[in-house]
Amino acid sequence: MKIDYNNLYTHFILITKNRYPFIKEESRERIEKYITGIVNNTGSKLYAIYANPEHVHILVSRNPRISEVELLTKVADGSSQFIGKEKLCAGNFQWQESGSAFSVSKADVDKVCKYILNQPEHHKKVTFQEEYDKFVKFYQRTLKWE
């Protein structure tokens, strides 16, 4: 069946292997642009992205023909290859084998965009671990979907 209209906003968090701060400020914009291209190539729309040293936030309006898992896998695989090929970090860059996907209502898109784009200021006060724990608690996800 064809879907003409959709509201499939997802806030993804992708974490580097062992939360190592691989992503350097001088490479951040190149990585963000590359990830934006991957998302666009799936027919999805990227609203906001920010690549922190050990994690990336992405807000996407997802194409209904692709699942969250498929989209995040494409982003992780493609960006990992790009970072390695372009030598944008020291060592062997890898993402963790799992990421996170949180649904966002249309009414909250602007708020989540501002939150993502304000990451440098946010992380002056809150560590990534504190931030992540807050997300998990807010969404009350104690079950893992396999």
Backbone as a printed PyTorch tensor [residue, N CA C, xyz], in Angstrom:
tensor([[[ 0.8350, -1.1710,  0.0000],
         [ 0.0000,  0.0000,  0.0000],
         [ 0.8860,  1.2420,  0.0000]],

        [[ 0.4550,  2.2700, -0.6610],
         [ 1.1750,  3.5300, -0.7280],
         [ 0.7610,  4.4180,  0.4520]],

        [[ 1.7380,  5.1190,  1.0140],
         [ 1.4680,  6.0830,  2.0770],
         [ 1.7350,  7.4620,  1.5050]],

        [[ 0.6870,  8.2790,  1.4390],
         [ 0.8350,  9.6210,  0.8890],
         [ 1.3690, 10.6200,  1.9040]],

        [[ 0.9640, 10.4990,  3.1560],
         [ 1.3630, 11.4450,  4.1920],
         [ 1.8570, 10.6770,  5.4040]],

        [[ 2.8510, 11.2450,  6.0660],
         [ 3.3480, 10.5800,  7.2730],
         [ 3.9330, 11.6150,  8.2310]],

        [[ 4.0100, 11.2340,  9.4800],
         [ 4.6270, 12.0060, 10.5610],
         [ 5.5200, 11.0410, 11.3360]],

        [[ 6.6540, 10.7100, 10.7860],
         [ 7.5190,  9.7140, 11.3990],
         [ 8.8210, 10.3610, 11.8620]],

        [[ 8.7110, 11.2460, 12.8260],
         [ 9.8780, 11.9570, 13.3380],
         [10.5860, 11.0840, 14.3700]],

        [[11.9000, 10.9450, 14.1830],
         [12.6950, 10.1160, 15.0820],
         [13.9640, 10.8500, 15.4780]],

        [[14.2500, 10.8340, 16.7630],
         [15.4960, 11.3830, 17.2990],
         [16.4170, 10.1910, 17.5390]],

        [[17.4590, 10.1110, 16.7330],
         [18.4370,  9.0320, 16.8470],
         [19.6470,  9.4990, 17.6390]],

        [[20.2220,  8.5730, 18.4000],
         [21.5110,  8.8080, 19.0450],
         [22.4210,  7.6500, 18.6530]],

        [[23.5310,  8.0150, 18.0530],
         [24.5290,  7.0450, 17.6110],
         [25.7740,  7.2720, 18.4630]],

        [[26.3180,  6.2020, 19.0500],
         [27.4020,  6.3150, 20.0320],
         [28.6610,  5.6400, 19.4980]],

        [[29.8060,  6.2900, 19.7110],
         [31.0680,  5.6960, 19.2740],
         [31.4100,  4.4770, 20.1390]],

        [[32.2000,  3.5960, 19.5670],
         [32.6230,  2.3820, 20.2690],
         [33.2890,  2.7550, 21.5980]],

        [[32.8190,  2.1520, 22.6680],
         [33.3240,  2.3910, 24.0230],
         [33.2400,  3.8590, 24.4430]],

        [[32.3660,  4.6040, 23.7580],
         [32.1740,  6.0360, 24.0340],
         [33.4880,  6.8160, 23.9650]],

        [[34.3610,  6.3500, 23.0990],
         [35.6420,  7.0270, 22.9140],
         [35.4220,  8.3090, 22.1150]],

        [[36.0450,  9.4270, 22.5020],
         [35.8310, 10.7070, 21.8100],
         [36.5860, 10.7950, 20.4760]],

        [[36.1470,  9.9940, 19.5050],
         [36.7820,  9.9410, 18.1920],
         [36.5760, 11.2060, 17.3700]],

        [[35.4010, 11.8100, 17.4780],
         [35.0230, 12.8900, 16.5630],
         [35.6340, 14.2060, 17.0380]],

        [[36.5470, 14.7170, 16.2400],
         [37.2300, 15.9740, 16.5580],
         [36.4640, 17.1440, 15.9530]],

        [[36.5570, 18.2930, 16.5800],
         [35.8360, 19.4860, 16.1250],
         [36.1510, 19.8240, 14.6680]],

        [[37.4110, 19.6590, 14.2680],
         [37.7860, 20.0140, 12.8900],
         [37.1780, 19.0790, 11.8410]],

        [[36.6700, 17.9210, 12.2550],
         [36.0350, 16.9690, 11.3340],
         [34.5180, 16.9500, 11.4530]],

        [[33.9900, 17.6030, 12.4740],
         [32.5640, 17.5200, 12.7980],
         [31.6680, 17.8830, 11.6240]],

        [[31.8800, 19.0200, 10.9980],
         [30.9980, 19.4460,  9.9100],
         [31.0370, 18.5050,  8.7170]],

        [[32.2000, 17.9780,  8.3770],
         [32.2880, 17.0220,  7.2560],
         [31.4840, 15.7630,  7.5570]],

        [[31.5840, 15.2980,  8.7870],
         [30.8450, 14.0980,  9.1870],
         [29.3450, 14.3830,  9.1680]],

        [[28.9420, 15.5340,  9.6900],
         [27.5230, 15.9050,  9.6870],
         [26.9780, 15.9980,  8.2620]],

        [[27.7210, 16.6060,  7.3630],
         [27.2760, 16.7270,  5.9600],
         [27.1700, 15.3600,  5.3020]],

        [[28.1100, 14.4870,  5.6040],
         [28.0720, 13.1450,  5.0060],
         [26.8470, 12.3740,  5.5110]],

        [[26.5980, 12.4340,  6.8010],
         [25.4270, 11.7610,  7.3690],
         [24.1450, 12.3530,  6.7840]],

        [[24.0970, 13.6640,  6.6080],
         [22.9300, 14.3080,  5.9950],
         [22.6810, 13.7270,  4.6090]],

        [[23.7340, 13.5390,  3.8330],
         [23.6030, 12.9370,  2.5060],
         [23.0610, 11.5240,  2.5570]],

        [[23.5260, 10.7340,  3.5110],
         [23.0270,  9.3530,  3.6580],
         [21.5300,  9.3810,  3.9400]],

        [[21.1120, 10.2300,  4.8840],
         [19.6890, 10.3240,  5.2360],
         [18.8740, 10.7640,  4.0180]],

        [[19.3270, 11.7920,  3.3240],
         [18.6080, 12.2730,  2.1380],
         [18.4800, 11.1950,  1.0670]],

        [[19.5160, 10.3740,  0.9150],
         [19.4940,  9.3130, -0.0990],
         [18.4960,  8.2000,  0.2110]],

        [[17.9670,  8.1720,  1.4270],
         [16.9350,  7.1810,  1.7700],
         [15.5360,  7.7380,  1.5250]],

        [[15.4570,  8.9900,  1.0840],
         [14.1550,  9.6320,  0.9020],
         [13.6190, 10.2100,  2.1980]],

        [[14.4570, 10.2550,  3.2150],
         [14.0860, 10.8390,  4.5000],
         [14.5930, 12.2740,  4.5290]],

        [[14.1790, 13.0290,  5.5450],
         [14.6080, 14.4240,  5.6640],
         [15.2640, 14.6340,  7.0160]],

        [[16.4640, 15.1990,  7.0080],
         [17.1710, 15.4900,  8.2340],
         [16.8410, 16.9110,  8.6770]],

        [[16.3870, 17.0600,  9.9070],
         [16.0310, 18.3620, 10.4660],
         [17.1640, 18.9690, 11.2780]],

        [[17.8820, 18.1460, 12.0260],
         [18.9790, 18.6490, 12.8500],
         [19.9810, 17.5320, 13.0930]],

        [[21.2480, 17.9430, 13.1940],
         [22.3120, 16.9880, 13.5030],
         [23.3920, 17.7150, 14.2880]],

        [[23.9840, 17.0060, 15.2240],
         [25.1660, 17.5220, 15.8990],
         [26.0480, 16.3470, 16.2960]],

        [[27.3010, 16.4010, 15.8390],
         [28.2640, 15.3430, 16.1320],
         [29.1440, 15.7790, 17.3030]],

        [[28.8880, 15.2070, 18.4450],
         [29.7220, 15.4060, 19.6260],
         [30.9210, 14.4580, 19.5290]],

        [[31.9350, 14.6080, 20.3760],
         [33.0990, 13.7190, 20.2900],
         [32.7820, 12.2330, 20.3950]],

        [[31.7820, 11.8620, 21.2350],
         [31.4970, 10.4330, 21.4320],
         [30.0720, 10.0190, 21.0710]],

        [[29.2980, 10.9330, 20.5360],
         [27.9440, 10.5760, 20.1180],
         [27.3940, 11.6150, 19.1440]],

        [[26.4030, 11.1800, 18.3710],
         [25.7690, 12.0560, 17.3870],
         [24.2630, 12.0260, 17.6170]],

        [[23.6530, 13.2120, 17.6170],
         [22.1960, 13.3410, 17.6650],
         [21.7150, 13.6570, 16.2540]],

        [[20.6260, 13.0170, 15.8530],
         [20.0400, 13.2670, 14.5370],
         [18.5220, 13.2930, 14.6940]],

        [[17.8780, 14.3240, 14.1580],
         [16.4170, 14.3560, 14.0950],
         [16.0250, 14.2180, 12.6350]],

        [[15.2120, 13.1920, 12.3600],
         [14.8610, 12.8230, 10.9940],
         [13.3580, 12.6530, 10.8590]],

        [[12.8430, 13.0800,  9.7230],
         [11.5000, 12.6890,  9.3080],
         [11.7210, 11.5140,  8.3660]],

        [[11.4220, 10.3360,  8.8480],
         [11.7870,  9.0980,  8.1660],
         [10.8250,  8.7400,  7.0430]],

        [[11.3960,  8.3290,  5.9260],
         [10.6240,  7.7690,  4.8240],
         [ 9.9160,  6.5140,  5.3400]],

        [[ 8.6110,  6.3520,  5.1210],
         [ 7.9010,  5.1910,  5.6710],
         [ 8.3400,  3.8500,  5.0680]],

        [[ 9.0920,  3.8870,  3.9810],
         [ 9.5550,  2.6290,  3.3700],
         [10.8150,  2.0750,  4.0130]],

        [[11.3540,  2.7950,  4.9970],
         [12.5810,  2.3410,  5.6500],
         [12.3640,  2.3580,  7.1650]],

        [[12.7880,  1.3150,  7.8280],
         [12.6130,  1.2330,  9.2840],
         [13.7000,  2.0370,  9.9940]],

        [[13.5000,  2.2610, 11.2730],
         [14.5130,  2.9360, 12.0750],
         [15.8260,  2.1650, 12.0400]],

        [[15.7460,  0.8510, 12.1520],
         [16.9480,  0.0120, 12.1500],
         [17.6890,  0.1350, 10.8220]],

        [[16.9430,  0.0670,  9.7100],
         [17.5810,  0.1930,  8.3960],
         [18.2550,  1.5520,  8.2350]],

        [[17.5670,  2.6020,  8.6410],
         [18.1180,  3.9480,  8.4910],
         [19.3690,  4.1220,  9.3400]],

        [[19.3130,  3.7330, 10.6010],
         [20.4700,  3.9050, 11.4750],
         [21.6360,  3.0280, 11.0230]],

        [[21.3510,  1.8420, 10.5040],
         [22.4050,  0.9760,  9.9830],
         [23.0840,  1.6120,  8.7820]],

        [[22.2990,  2.1890,  7.8720],
         [22.8830,  2.8770,  6.7180],
         [23.7540,  4.0530,  7.1610]],

        [[23.2680,  4.8270,  8.1300],
         [24.0360,  5.9630,  8.6380],
         [25.3290,  5.4750,  9.2860]],

        [[25.2310,  4.4730, 10.1380],
         [26.4100,  3.9690, 10.8550],
         [27.4270,  3.3660,  9.8890]],

        [[26.9850,  2.4900,  9.0080],
         [27.9090,  1.8400,  8.0720],
         [28.5560,  2.8480,  7.1260]],

        [[27.7340,  3.7070,  6.5320],
         [28.2560,  4.6790,  5.5800],
         [29.1920,  5.6870,  6.2090]],

        [[28.8160,  6.2270,  7.3580],
         [29.6640,  7.2370,  8.0100],
         [30.9460,  6.6210,  8.5470]],

        [[30.8700,  5.3980,  9.0320],
         [32.0650,  4.7150,  9.5200],
         [33.0810,  4.5220,  8.3910]],

        [[32.5950,  4.0910,  7.2380],
         [33.4820,  3.9170,  6.0750],
         [34.0840,  5.2530,  5.6520]],

        [[33.2480,  6.2950,  5.6140],
         [33.7150,  7.6340,  5.2320],
         [34.7840,  8.1420,  6.1940]],

        [[34.5430,  8.0310,  7.4910],
         [35.4890,  8.5120,  8.5020],
         [36.8170,  7.7710,  8.3750]],

        [[36.7510,  6.4560,  8.1530],
         [37.9720,  5.6700,  7.9890],
         [38.7220,  6.0230,  6.7120]],

        [[38.0010,  6.0960,  5.6080],
         [38.6140,  6.3900,  4.3040],
         [39.2640,  7.7700,  4.2910]],

        [[38.5810,  8.7370,  4.8880],
         [39.0770, 10.1150,  4.9030],
         [40.0400, 10.3860,  6.0650]],

        [[40.2640,  9.3670,  6.9030],
         [41.1540,  9.4860,  8.0670],
         [40.7930, 10.7020,  8.9320]],

        [[39.5120, 10.7710,  9.2960],
         [39.0120, 11.8990, 10.0730],
         [39.1950, 11.7290, 11.5750]],

        [[39.7490, 10.5870, 11.9760],
         [40.0500, 10.3940, 13.3930],
         [41.2680,  9.4890, 13.5090]],

        [[41.9190,  9.5950, 14.6470],
         [43.0690,  8.7280, 14.9130],
         [42.5510,  7.3550, 15.3200]],

        [[43.1800,  6.3230, 14.8480],
         [42.7810,  4.9770, 15.2250],
         [41.7050,  4.4120, 14.3310]],

        [[41.1460,  3.2970, 14.7700],
         [40.1560,  2.5530, 14.0060],
         [38.7530,  2.9620, 14.4530]],

        [[38.1380,  3.8790, 13.7120],
         [36.8240,  4.3880, 14.0950],
         [35.7610,  3.3030, 13.9950]],

        [[34.8990,  3.2400, 15.0140],
         [33.7430,  2.3390, 15.0120],
         [32.6220,  2.9520, 15.8310]],

        [[31.4000,  2.6160, 15.4390],
         [30.2270,  2.9400, 16.2500],
         [29.9110,  1.7430, 17.1210]],

        [[29.2000,  1.9650, 18.2200],
         [28.6940,  0.8420, 18.9970],
         [27.7250,  0.0460, 18.1330]],

        [[27.5000, -1.1820, 18.5000],
         [26.6250, -2.0430, 17.7040],
         [25.1500, -1.7110, 17.8560]],

        [[24.8230, -0.8540, 18.7910],
         [23.4250, -0.4400, 18.9570],
         [23.3550,  1.0600, 19.1490]],

        [[22.2410,  1.6210, 18.7410],
         [21.9920,  3.0450, 18.9240],
         [20.6310,  3.2000, 19.5790]],

        [[20.0970,  4.3930, 19.5380],
         [18.7880,  4.6420, 20.1230],
         [17.9220,  5.4110, 19.1460]],

        [[16.6230,  5.1600, 19.2350],
         [15.6460,  5.8580, 18.3990],
         [14.4650,  6.2340, 19.2800]],

        [[14.1660,  7.5340, 19.3380],
         [13.0780,  8.0390, 20.1590],
         [12.0850,  8.7570, 19.2580]],

        [[10.8080,  8.4130, 19.3630],
         [ 9.7970,  9.0810, 18.5520],
         [ 9.5920, 10.5070, 19.0520]],

        [[ 9.2800, 11.3880, 18.1200],
         [ 9.0760, 12.8060, 18.4280],
         [ 7.7680, 13.2360, 17.7790]],

        [[ 6.9300, 13.9290, 18.5320],
         [ 5.6820, 14.4370, 17.9590],
         [ 5.9880, 15.6570, 17.0870]],

        [[ 5.1300, 15.9080, 16.1270],
         [ 5.3000, 17.0730, 15.2500],
         [ 5.3780, 18.3580, 16.0710]],

        [[ 4.6180, 18.4320, 17.1360],
         [ 4.6090, 19.6220, 17.9920],
         [ 5.9610, 19.8550, 18.6730]],

        [[ 6.7650, 18.8010, 18.8320],
         [ 8.0500, 18.9160, 19.5170],
         [ 9.2550, 19.0080, 18.5850]],

        [[ 9.0360, 19.0100, 17.2830],
         [10.1510, 19.0290, 16.3280],
         [11.0490, 20.2440, 16.5530]],

        [[10.4700, 21.4260, 16.6770],
         [11.2740, 22.6350, 16.8600],
         [12.0850, 22.5660, 18.1530]],

        [[11.4680, 22.0980, 19.2190],
         [12.1480, 21.9880, 20.5120],
         [13.3250, 21.0030, 20.4330]],

        [[13.1200, 19.8770, 19.7590],
         [14.1870, 18.8810, 19.6410],
         [15.3060, 19.4080, 18.7410]],

        [[14.9540, 20.1240, 17.6690],
         [15.9810, 20.7420, 16.8140],
         [16.8590, 21.6850, 17.6340]],

        [[16.2460, 22.5280, 18.4210],
         [17.0020, 23.4760, 19.2510],
         [17.8820, 22.7330, 20.2490]],

        [[17.3500, 21.6650, 20.8230],
         [18.1200, 20.8610, 21.7750],
         [19.3660, 20.2740, 21.0990]],

        [[19.1870, 19.7150, 19.9180],
         [20.3040, 19.0990, 19.1970],
         [21.3450, 20.1460, 18.8190]],

        [[20.9010, 21.2590, 18.2830],
         [21.8330, 22.2940, 17.8390],
         [22.5150, 23.0220, 18.9940]],

        [[21.9860, 22.8610, 20.2080],
         [22.5640, 23.4820, 21.3940],
         [23.4850, 22.5150, 22.1630]],

        [[23.8990, 21.4410, 21.5360],
         [24.7110, 20.4360, 22.2210],
         [25.9890, 20.9810, 22.8700]],

        [[26.7430, 21.8710, 22.2250],
         [27.9720, 22.3400, 22.8850],
         [27.6980, 23.0000, 24.2390]],

        [[26.6810, 23.8270, 24.3080],
         [26.3340, 24.4810, 25.5750],
         [25.7730, 23.4780, 26.5780]],

        [[24.9310, 22.5890, 26.0840],
         [24.3050, 21.5720, 26.9370],
         [25.3650, 20.7260, 27.6380]],

        [[26.3860, 20.3150, 26.8810],
         [27.3920, 19.4150, 27.4540],
         [28.4530, 20.1310, 28.2850]],

        [[28.3300, 21.4230, 28.4320],
         [29.1640, 22.1270, 29.4100],
         [28.6260, 21.8770, 30.8150]],

        [[27.3220, 21.5140, 30.8900],
         [26.6590, 21.3210, 32.1880],
         [26.3380, 19.8600, 32.4850]],

        [[26.1280, 19.0760, 31.4380],
         [25.6490, 17.6960, 31.5910],
         [26.5420, 16.7620, 30.7890]],

        [[26.9830, 15.6670, 31.4160],
         [27.7890, 14.6850, 30.6840],
         [26.8900, 13.8840, 29.7410]],

        [[27.5080, 13.2140, 28.7870],
         [26.7340, 12.3770, 27.8790],
         [26.0140, 11.2740, 28.6490]],

        [[26.6850, 10.6700, 29.6300],
         [26.0470,  9.6020, 30.4120],
         [24.8040, 10.1100, 31.1310]],

        [[24.8970, 11.2930, 31.7380],
         [23.7370, 11.8740, 32.4130],
         [22.6090, 12.1600, 31.4170]],

        [[22.9800, 12.6930, 30.2640],
         [21.9990, 12.9850, 29.2190],
         [21.2960, 11.7070, 28.7620]],

        [[22.0840, 10.6770, 28.4930],
         [21.5390,  9.4240, 27.9810],
         [20.6300,  8.7520, 29.0130]],

        [[21.0720,  8.7400, 30.2590],
         [20.2490,  8.1610, 31.3300],
         [18.9000,  8.8820, 31.4280]],

        [[18.9170, 10.1900, 31.2550],
         [17.6960, 10.9870, 31.3050],
         [16.7470, 10.6090, 30.1570]],

        [[17.2970, 10.4090, 28.9610],
         [16.4850,  9.9870, 27.8140],
         [15.8250,  8.6430, 28.0900]],

        [[16.6120,  7.7010, 28.5400],
         [16.0860,  6.3610, 28.7780],
         [15.0030,  6.4060, 29.8560]],

        [[15.2410,  7.1540, 30.9190],
         [14.2440,  7.2720, 31.9850],
         [12.9770,  7.9500, 31.4590]],

        [[13.1350,  9.0240, 30.6950],
         [11.9880,  9.7470, 30.1520],
         [11.1250,  8.8340, 29.2790]],

        [[11.7660,  8.0420, 28.4450],
         [11.0200,  7.1570, 27.5490],
         [10.6840,  5.8170, 28.1910]],

        [[11.1640,  5.6090, 29.4220],
         [10.8470,  4.4180, 30.2140],
         [11.0300,  3.1310, 29.4310]],

        [[12.1900,  3.0200, 28.7940],
         [12.4840,  1.8370, 27.9820],
         [13.3350,  0.8640, 28.7810]],

        [[12.6960, -0.0300, 29.4980],
         [13.4440, -1.0420, 30.2250],
         [13.5330, -2.3220, 29.4260]],

        [[12.7280, -2.4290, 28.3880],
         [12.7480, -3.6120, 27.5330],
         [13.5640, -3.3260, 26.2830]],

        [[14.3440, -4.2950, 25.8420],
         [15.0710, -4.1720, 24.5910],
         [14.3390, -4.9740, 23.5340]],

        [[14.1320, -4.3640, 22.3970],
         [13.4560, -5.0550, 21.2870],
         [14.5080, -5.7550, 20.4500]],

        [[14.3150, -6.9960, 20.2190],
         [15.2650, -7.7880, 19.3980],
         [14.7000, -8.0050, 18.0310]]])
